[in-house]
Short mmCIF file of C-alpha atoms in Angstrom, two decimals:
data_model
loop_
_atom_site.label_atom_id
_atom_site.label_comp_id
_atom_site.label_asym_id
_atom_site.label_seq_id
_atom_site.Cartn_x
_atom_site.Cartn_y
_atom_site.Cartn_z
CA MET A 99 -88.28 22.79 40.50
CA SER A 100 -86.25 24.63 42.91
CA ASN A 101 -82.70 23.42 43.41
CA PRO A 102 -82.46 23.11 47.51
CA LEU A 103 -85.70 20.32 47.01
CA LEU A 104 -84.92 18.29 44.33
CA LYS A 105 -81.08 17.99 46.65
CA GLN A 106 -83.59 17.06 49.33
CA ILE A 107 -85.62 14.87 46.76
CA CYS A 108 -82.78 13.60 45.33
CA GLU A 109 -81.42 12.52 50.14
CA LEU A 110 -84.47 10.21 50.22
CA ASP A 111 -84.08 6.87 50.88
CA VAL A 112 -85.99 4.34 48.11
CA PHE A 113 -87.86 3.17 50.65
CA THR A 114 -88.91 6.46 51.70
CA LEU A 115 -90.88 6.32 48.65
CA LEU A 116 -91.96 3.42 48.73
CA VAL A 117 -93.67 3.96 51.90
CA PHE A 118 -95.34 6.56 50.19
CA LYS A 119 -96.51 4.51 47.85
CA SER A 120 -97.62 1.73 50.78
CA ILE A 121 -99.67 4.58 52.76
CA PHE A 122 -100.88 5.53 49.60
CA ASP A 123 -102.68 2.54 48.61
CA ASN A 124 -103.07 0.75 52.07
CA GLY A 125 -104.04 3.65 53.43
CA HIS A 126 -103.35 2.41 56.88
CA ALA A 127 -98.92 2.66 58.37
CA ASN A 128 -100.12 -0.16 59.87
CA SER A 129 -101.35 -2.05 56.45
CA ALA A 130 -97.73 -0.16 55.30
CA ALA A 131 -95.86 -1.49 58.39
CA LYS A 132 -96.76 -5.45 57.10
CA ALA A 133 -96.34 -5.06 53.65
CA LEU A 134 -93.15 -3.77 54.34
CA ASN A 135 -92.11 -5.93 56.47
CA VAL A 136 -91.20 -3.06 59.23
CA SER A 137 -92.38 -1.18 62.29
CA ALA A 138 -94.35 0.87 62.90
CA PRO A 139 -91.97 3.55 63.78
CA LYS A 140 -90.20 3.37 61.30
CA ILE A 141 -92.74 4.09 59.00
CA SER A 142 -93.77 6.89 61.18
CA ARG A 143 -89.18 8.12 60.65
CA CYS A 144 -90.25 7.87 56.92
CA LEU A 145 -92.81 9.48 56.88
CA ASN A 146 -91.48 12.49 58.83
CA ALA A 147 -89.16 13.02 55.97
CA LEU A 148 -91.31 12.24 53.34
CA ARG A 149 -93.98 15.77 55.27
CA LEU A 150 -90.00 17.32 55.52
CA THR A 151 -88.92 17.03 52.14
CA PHE A 152 -91.67 17.77 50.86
CA ASN A 153 -92.99 20.89 53.61
CA ASP A 154 -97.14 19.64 53.07
CA GLU A 155 -98.45 16.83 55.28
CA LEU A 156 -98.61 14.39 52.68
CA PHE A 157 -101.80 12.76 54.24
CA TYR A 158 -104.36 13.55 56.97
CA ARG A 159 -106.24 11.25 59.29
CA ARG A 160 -109.72 10.83 58.13
CA GLN A 161 -111.60 8.04 60.06
CA GLN A 162 -111.43 6.00 57.19
CA GLY A 163 -107.63 6.04 57.52
CA LEU A 164 -104.45 8.16 55.53
CA LYS A 165 -106.64 10.78 53.36
CA PRO A 166 -103.65 12.26 51.20
CA THR A 167 -103.49 16.17 50.33
CA PRO A 168 -103.63 17.30 47.53
CA LEU A 169 -99.76 17.57 46.72
CA ALA A 170 -99.66 13.54 47.46
CA GLU A 171 -101.55 12.42 44.33
CA SER A 172 -99.53 15.38 42.52
CA LEU A 173 -96.71 13.32 43.40
CA TYR A 174 -98.21 9.23 43.13
CA VAL A 175 -97.57 8.96 39.71
CA ALA A 176 -93.93 10.08 39.27
CA ILE A 177 -93.04 7.85 43.27
CA CYS A 178 -94.53 4.93 41.27
CA GLN A 179 -93.34 5.38 38.49
CA PHE A 180 -90.00 5.82 40.02
CA THR A 181 -90.41 3.01 42.62
CA ASP A 182 -91.56 0.31 39.38
CA SER A 183 -88.20 1.39 37.87
CA VAL A 184 -86.08 -0.15 41.65
CA TYR A 185 -88.48 -3.16 41.05
CA TYR A 186 -86.65 -4.17 37.23
CA LEU A 187 -83.69 -3.05 37.83
CA GLU A 188 -83.53 -5.30 40.99
CA GLN A 189 -85.19 -8.19 39.11
CA SER A 190 -82.93 -7.50 35.69
CA ALA A 191 -80.04 -7.67 38.84
CA LEU A 192 -81.59 -10.74 40.24
CA GLN A 193 -82.17 -13.42 37.96
CA ILE A 194 -78.45 -12.86 36.52
CA GLN A 195 -77.21 -13.30 39.92
CA ASN A 196 -79.77 -16.50 40.88
CA ALA A 197 -78.79 -18.27 37.49
CA ALA A 198 -74.83 -18.08 38.28
CA ASN A 199 -76.53 -18.75 42.17
CA HIS A 200 -77.33 -21.80 40.98
CA VAL A 201 -74.53 -23.33 39.60
CA GLU A 202 -72.03 -21.94 41.60
CA ARG A 203 -72.82 -21.20 45.29
CA PRO A 204 -74.42 -23.90 47.85
CA LEU A 205 -77.41 -23.05 49.87
CA HIS A 206 -76.12 -22.03 53.69
CA ILE A 207 -78.19 -22.60 56.36
CA ALA A 208 -77.66 -21.95 59.98
CA ALA A 209 -78.63 -24.58 62.89
CA SER A 210 -79.26 -24.63 66.74
CA ASN A 211 -76.70 -27.36 68.33
CA GLY A 212 -77.83 -30.20 67.84
CA LEU A 213 -79.06 -30.45 64.20
CA LEU A 214 -76.14 -30.21 62.14
CA SER A 215 -75.12 -33.49 63.37
CA PHE A 216 -79.21 -34.63 62.56
CA LEU A 217 -79.16 -32.94 58.97
CA ALA A 218 -76.05 -33.11 56.97
CA PRO A 219 -76.62 -36.43 56.13
CA GLN A 220 -81.06 -35.58 55.62
CA LEU A 221 -79.49 -34.13 52.81
CA SER A 222 -76.10 -35.46 51.72
CA THR A 223 -78.55 -38.16 50.29
CA PRO A 224 -79.11 -38.43 46.09
CA GLU A 225 -82.45 -37.66 45.77
CA ALA A 226 -81.39 -34.10 48.32
CA ILE A 227 -78.31 -33.22 46.98
CA SER A 228 -80.06 -33.30 42.93
CA GLU A 229 -82.55 -30.61 44.40
CA LEU A 230 -80.89 -28.81 46.19
CA GLY A 231 -77.32 -29.13 44.85
CA GLN A 232 -74.27 -28.11 47.81
CA VAL A 233 -75.61 -27.77 51.42
CA ARG A 234 -73.45 -25.47 53.35
CA LEU A 235 -73.72 -25.96 57.32
CA HIS A 236 -73.41 -23.28 59.23
CA LYS A 237 -74.15 -23.69 63.38
CA TRP A 238 -76.60 -21.38 64.99
CA GLN A 239 -73.97 -17.49 66.17
CA GLU A 240 -75.69 -14.34 67.54
CA ASN A 241 -75.45 -12.48 64.48
CA SER A 242 -77.00 -15.08 62.57
CA PRO A 243 -80.49 -13.31 61.78
CA GLU A 244 -78.27 -10.32 60.29
CA LEU A 245 -76.61 -12.48 58.49
CA ILE A 246 -80.02 -14.13 57.05
CA HIS A 247 -81.22 -10.55 56.68
CA ALA A 248 -77.71 -9.39 53.71
CA GLY A 249 -77.98 -12.56 52.71
CA GLU A 250 -74.99 -14.23 53.49
CA LEU A 251 -77.65 -17.54 54.93
CA ASP A 252 -80.69 -17.95 53.22
CA PHE A 253 -82.28 -19.40 56.47
CA GLY A 254 -81.86 -20.91 59.68
CA ILE A 255 -82.90 -23.59 61.89
CA THR A 256 -82.81 -22.89 65.77
CA ILE A 257 -84.85 -22.85 68.72
CA GLU A 258 -83.73 -19.22 69.37
CA GLN A 259 -86.35 -17.24 68.43
CA THR A 260 -85.64 -13.58 67.22
CA ASP A 261 -87.14 -9.92 67.19
CA THR A 262 -86.00 -9.04 63.92
CA LYS A 263 -88.99 -6.84 62.35
CA GLU A 264 -87.30 -8.01 59.03
CA LEU A 265 -87.25 -10.76 58.87
CA SER A 266 -89.63 -13.98 58.51
CA VAL A 267 -90.79 -16.13 61.46
CA SER A 268 -92.16 -19.74 61.18
CA ARG A 269 -92.97 -22.25 64.38
CA LEU A 270 -91.83 -25.58 63.38
CA GLY A 271 -92.86 -27.54 66.33
CA CYS A 272 -91.62 -29.39 69.99
CA ILE A 273 -89.98 -31.79 70.58
CA SER A 274 -92.19 -35.20 71.47
CA ASN A 275 -90.10 -38.06 72.58
CA VAL A 276 -87.14 -37.99 75.36
CA TYR A 277 -84.45 -40.08 75.58
CA VAL A 278 -82.58 -40.72 78.74
CA VAL A 279 -79.12 -41.58 77.68
CA ALA A 280 -76.57 -42.60 80.04
CA SER A 281 -73.24 -45.56 80.12
CA LYS A 282 -74.56 -49.15 79.22
CA GLN A 283 -72.46 -49.82 82.39
CA HIS A 284 -74.26 -48.17 84.35
CA PRO A 285 -76.02 -48.55 87.19
CA LEU A 286 -79.62 -47.11 86.28
CA TRP A 287 -80.06 -50.25 83.40
CA GLU A 288 -79.86 -52.52 86.41
CA SER A 289 -83.94 -52.22 87.45
CA GLN A 290 -86.49 -54.13 85.93
CA LEU A 291 -89.43 -51.51 86.48
CA GLU A 292 -90.01 -47.98 83.89
CA ILE A 293 -88.27 -45.74 84.28
CA SER A 294 -89.44 -43.13 86.17
CA LEU A 295 -88.21 -39.11 87.32
CA GLU A 296 -87.46 -39.83 90.87
CA GLN A 297 -84.98 -42.89 90.09
CA ILE A 298 -83.51 -40.34 87.58
CA CYS A 299 -82.83 -38.13 89.71
CA ARG A 300 -81.04 -40.36 92.68
CA TYR A 301 -77.50 -39.66 90.33
CA ALA A 302 -75.59 -37.81 88.35
CA PHE A 303 -77.79 -35.84 85.55
CA LEU A 304 -75.56 -33.86 83.40
CA CYS A 305 -77.47 -30.82 81.61
CA LEU A 306 -76.99 -29.92 77.78
CA GLU A 307 -77.26 -26.65 77.71
CA LEU A 308 -79.40 -25.13 74.71
CA LYS A 309 -80.12 -21.00 75.10
CA GLY A 310 -82.81 -20.34 74.12
CA PHE A 311 -83.91 -23.70 75.97
CA ASN A 312 -82.46 -24.30 79.73
CA SER A 313 -79.71 -21.66 79.98
CA ARG A 314 -80.92 -20.75 83.11
CA ILE A 315 -82.07 -23.60 84.38
CA ASP A 316 -83.11 -27.37 82.77
CA PRO A 317 -86.78 -28.84 83.22
CA LEU A 318 -85.21 -31.74 85.61
CA GLU A 319 -83.70 -29.09 87.96
CA LEU A 320 -87.08 -27.64 88.26
CA PHE A 321 -89.20 -30.08 88.02
CA CYS A 322 -86.74 -31.48 91.14
CA GLN A 323 -87.50 -27.89 93.21
CA ARG A 324 -91.04 -28.31 93.17
CA GLN A 325 -91.10 -32.10 94.24
CA GLY A 326 -88.59 -31.26 96.51
CA LEU A 327 -86.42 -33.69 95.63
CA LEU A 328 -82.34 -33.62 95.72
CA LEU A 329 -79.91 -33.82 93.02
CA PRO A 330 -76.14 -35.92 93.22
CA SER A 331 -74.90 -33.17 91.62
CA ILE A 332 -76.10 -31.35 88.27
CA GLU A 333 -73.26 -30.49 85.44
CA ARG A 334 -73.20 -28.45 81.72
CA VAL A 335 -71.73 -28.44 79.12
CA ILE A 336 -72.58 -27.57 76.04
CA ASP A 337 -69.71 -29.12 73.79
CA ARG A 338 -71.48 -32.82 72.58
CA GLU A 339 -68.20 -33.97 72.90
CA GLU A 340 -67.32 -33.42 76.43
CA TRP A 341 -71.18 -34.42 76.85
CA TYR A 342 -70.52 -38.01 75.41
CA ALA A 343 -66.77 -38.30 77.18
CA HIS A 344 -68.67 -37.12 80.91
CA LEU A 345 -71.43 -39.75 80.39
CA LEU A 346 -68.76 -42.53 79.82
CA THR A 347 -66.31 -41.52 82.46
CA MET A 348 -68.57 -39.69 84.60
CA GLN A 349 -71.50 -41.71 85.22
CA SER A 350 -74.02 -39.61 84.51
CA VAL A 351 -77.38 -39.69 83.79
CA ALA A 352 -78.17 -36.94 80.46
CA PHE A 353 -81.69 -36.43 78.15
CA CYS A 354 -81.94 -36.36 74.70
CA SER A 355 -83.76 -35.60 72.28
CA SER A 356 -85.53 -37.71 69.21
CA ILE A 357 -83.66 -35.20 67.24
CA ASP A 358 -80.40 -36.22 69.08
CA MET A 359 -80.72 -39.87 69.78
CA HIS A 360 -79.59 -40.71 65.67
CA THR A 361 -76.29 -39.02 66.93
CA ALA A 362 -76.44 -40.99 70.67
CA LYS A 363 -77.27 -44.21 69.73
CA HIS A 364 -74.09 -44.05 67.62
CA MET A 365 -71.64 -42.87 69.99
CA PRO A 366 -70.56 -46.66 71.81
CA GLY A 367 -69.96 -47.42 74.90
CA LEU A 368 -73.92 -45.33 75.42
CA LYS A 369 -77.27 -47.39 75.84
CA LEU A 370 -80.78 -44.99 75.11
CA ALA A 371 -84.52 -45.68 75.93
CA PRO A 372 -87.54 -43.92 75.98
CA LEU A 373 -88.84 -41.92 78.11
CA PRO A 374 -92.15 -43.46 79.34
CA VAL A 375 -94.85 -40.48 78.02
CA SER A 376 -96.55 -39.83 81.40
CA GLU A 377 -92.61 -38.89 82.55
CA GLN A 378 -92.13 -36.91 79.91
CA GLN A 379 -95.92 -35.30 80.88
CA ARG A 380 -94.29 -34.82 84.19
CA LEU A 381 -91.46 -33.58 82.89
CA HIS A 382 -92.90 -30.96 80.79
CA ASP A 383 -95.24 -29.61 83.22
CA THR A 384 -92.41 -27.66 85.13
CA LEU A 385 -90.75 -26.85 81.34
CA MET A 386 -92.16 -26.71 77.82
CA PRO A 387 -89.53 -28.81 75.61
CA PRO A 388 -87.74 -27.11 72.79
CA GLN A 389 -89.56 -25.11 69.94
CA TYR A 390 -87.54 -24.63 66.89
CA PHE A 391 -88.00 -21.28 64.44
CA LEU A 392 -87.68 -21.11 60.55
CA ILE A 393 -85.89 -18.03 60.14
CA GLU A 394 -85.79 -16.62 57.02
CA LYS A 395 -85.82 -13.44 54.64
CA PRO A 396 -88.90 -12.01 53.77
CA ARG A 397 -90.55 -14.14 50.61
CA SER A 398 -89.49 -11.55 48.10
CA HIS A 399 -85.62 -11.49 48.57
CA ARG A 400 -84.74 -15.43 49.12
CA ARG A 401 -83.00 -17.22 46.13
CA TYR A 402 -84.58 -20.77 47.33
CA SER A 403 -88.20 -22.22 46.14
CA GLN A 404 -90.53 -23.17 48.26
CA ASN A 405 -89.50 -26.35 47.20
CA GLN A 406 -86.37 -26.91 48.12
CA CYS A 407 -86.92 -25.03 51.48
CA GLU A 408 -89.52 -27.59 52.63
CA LEU A 409 -87.44 -30.74 51.39
CA VAL A 410 -84.45 -29.03 54.48
CA VAL A 411 -87.27 -29.69 57.04
CA SER A 412 -89.02 -32.21 56.56
CA SER A 413 -87.06 -34.48 57.86
CA LEU A 414 -86.87 -32.93 60.90
CA LEU A 415 -90.62 -31.96 60.98
CA THR A 416 -90.84 -35.89 61.38
CA ALA A 417 -88.12 -36.33 63.82
CA LEU A 418 -90.54 -34.36 65.60
CA THR A 419 -93.94 -35.89 65.23
CA ALA A 420 -92.34 -39.79 65.26
CA GLN A 421 -93.27 -41.26 68.30
CA ALA A 422 -90.73 -43.09 70.80
CA PRO A 423 -91.03 -46.71 71.53
CA GLN A 424 -91.98 -47.77 74.13
CA ALA A 425 -89.91 -50.63 76.21
CA ALA A 426 -91.39 -52.68 78.48
CA SER A 427 -88.06 -52.47 80.57
CA PRO A 428 -84.51 -50.14 79.82
CA HIS A 429 -83.43 -53.28 79.42
CA ALA A 430 -85.61 -53.52 75.30
CA ALA A 431 -83.79 -49.83 74.48
CA GLN A 432 -80.05 -49.68 73.78
#
């Protein structure tokens, strides 16, 4: 082997050699992209680098897929031995790291606005602690996908979809019920009739802004536009403490989900009532309710078990699918 060729081979990264092995085994670039959980263009770039290094086509197209050239066939065994060695190296390191992390490092989870105060009580029970150990909850940020990919976060639960190809995205579900929230002294509660969207639209409305859902237009705002109704006012906040203060001092009306309800019902001075199912359907006809997604690294790179992940999301799934109690009148739900 000549020195220039050896230098070029040394400049190839391990992932590029994994691409070679995957294409050889699968016979298709798209299958290799799926197996390695990366985009098709990245597979093409790696294949081009391999062809340039070895000055050979390596794989040529046939109806059955990509077929290896004689040189590719001769390289296969050596490349497999190298990638297997890298795999064993990774497993050896992970065994030591996981043993240490199990004792010392908490599970790091990022969650969308509103989920932290809901998840914290669920994950602090003796049963949860015995299974999970310490859990460090983080607010979901723009760079959270990158932190998950880098291993600084274990996984995330968010209403913001991520388009990164290096992470796994699983849909958990959407909000199944909505609550009306206002000060206990608000005139909305004086009516003996079941709450309707038209009634709510008579008062100043407060929107808790959630990126990826109502940051451009709120479902009630869109409903009013389509029905030709005029809201007295609509204001937006991004902080739950400001949301709470506004409801009390500005006598506004707001919506909260079955997730937010667990926190809002303990806020002094507020009253909650479930929005009737028929009105929820009218509201959701204008804009779909928030959908929650689980964002994870590929299974082979996770340091937590499937049971641990399921324990974290199970309480959220229960809240998403729970049916709100239907009150006979607004006075029935405090």
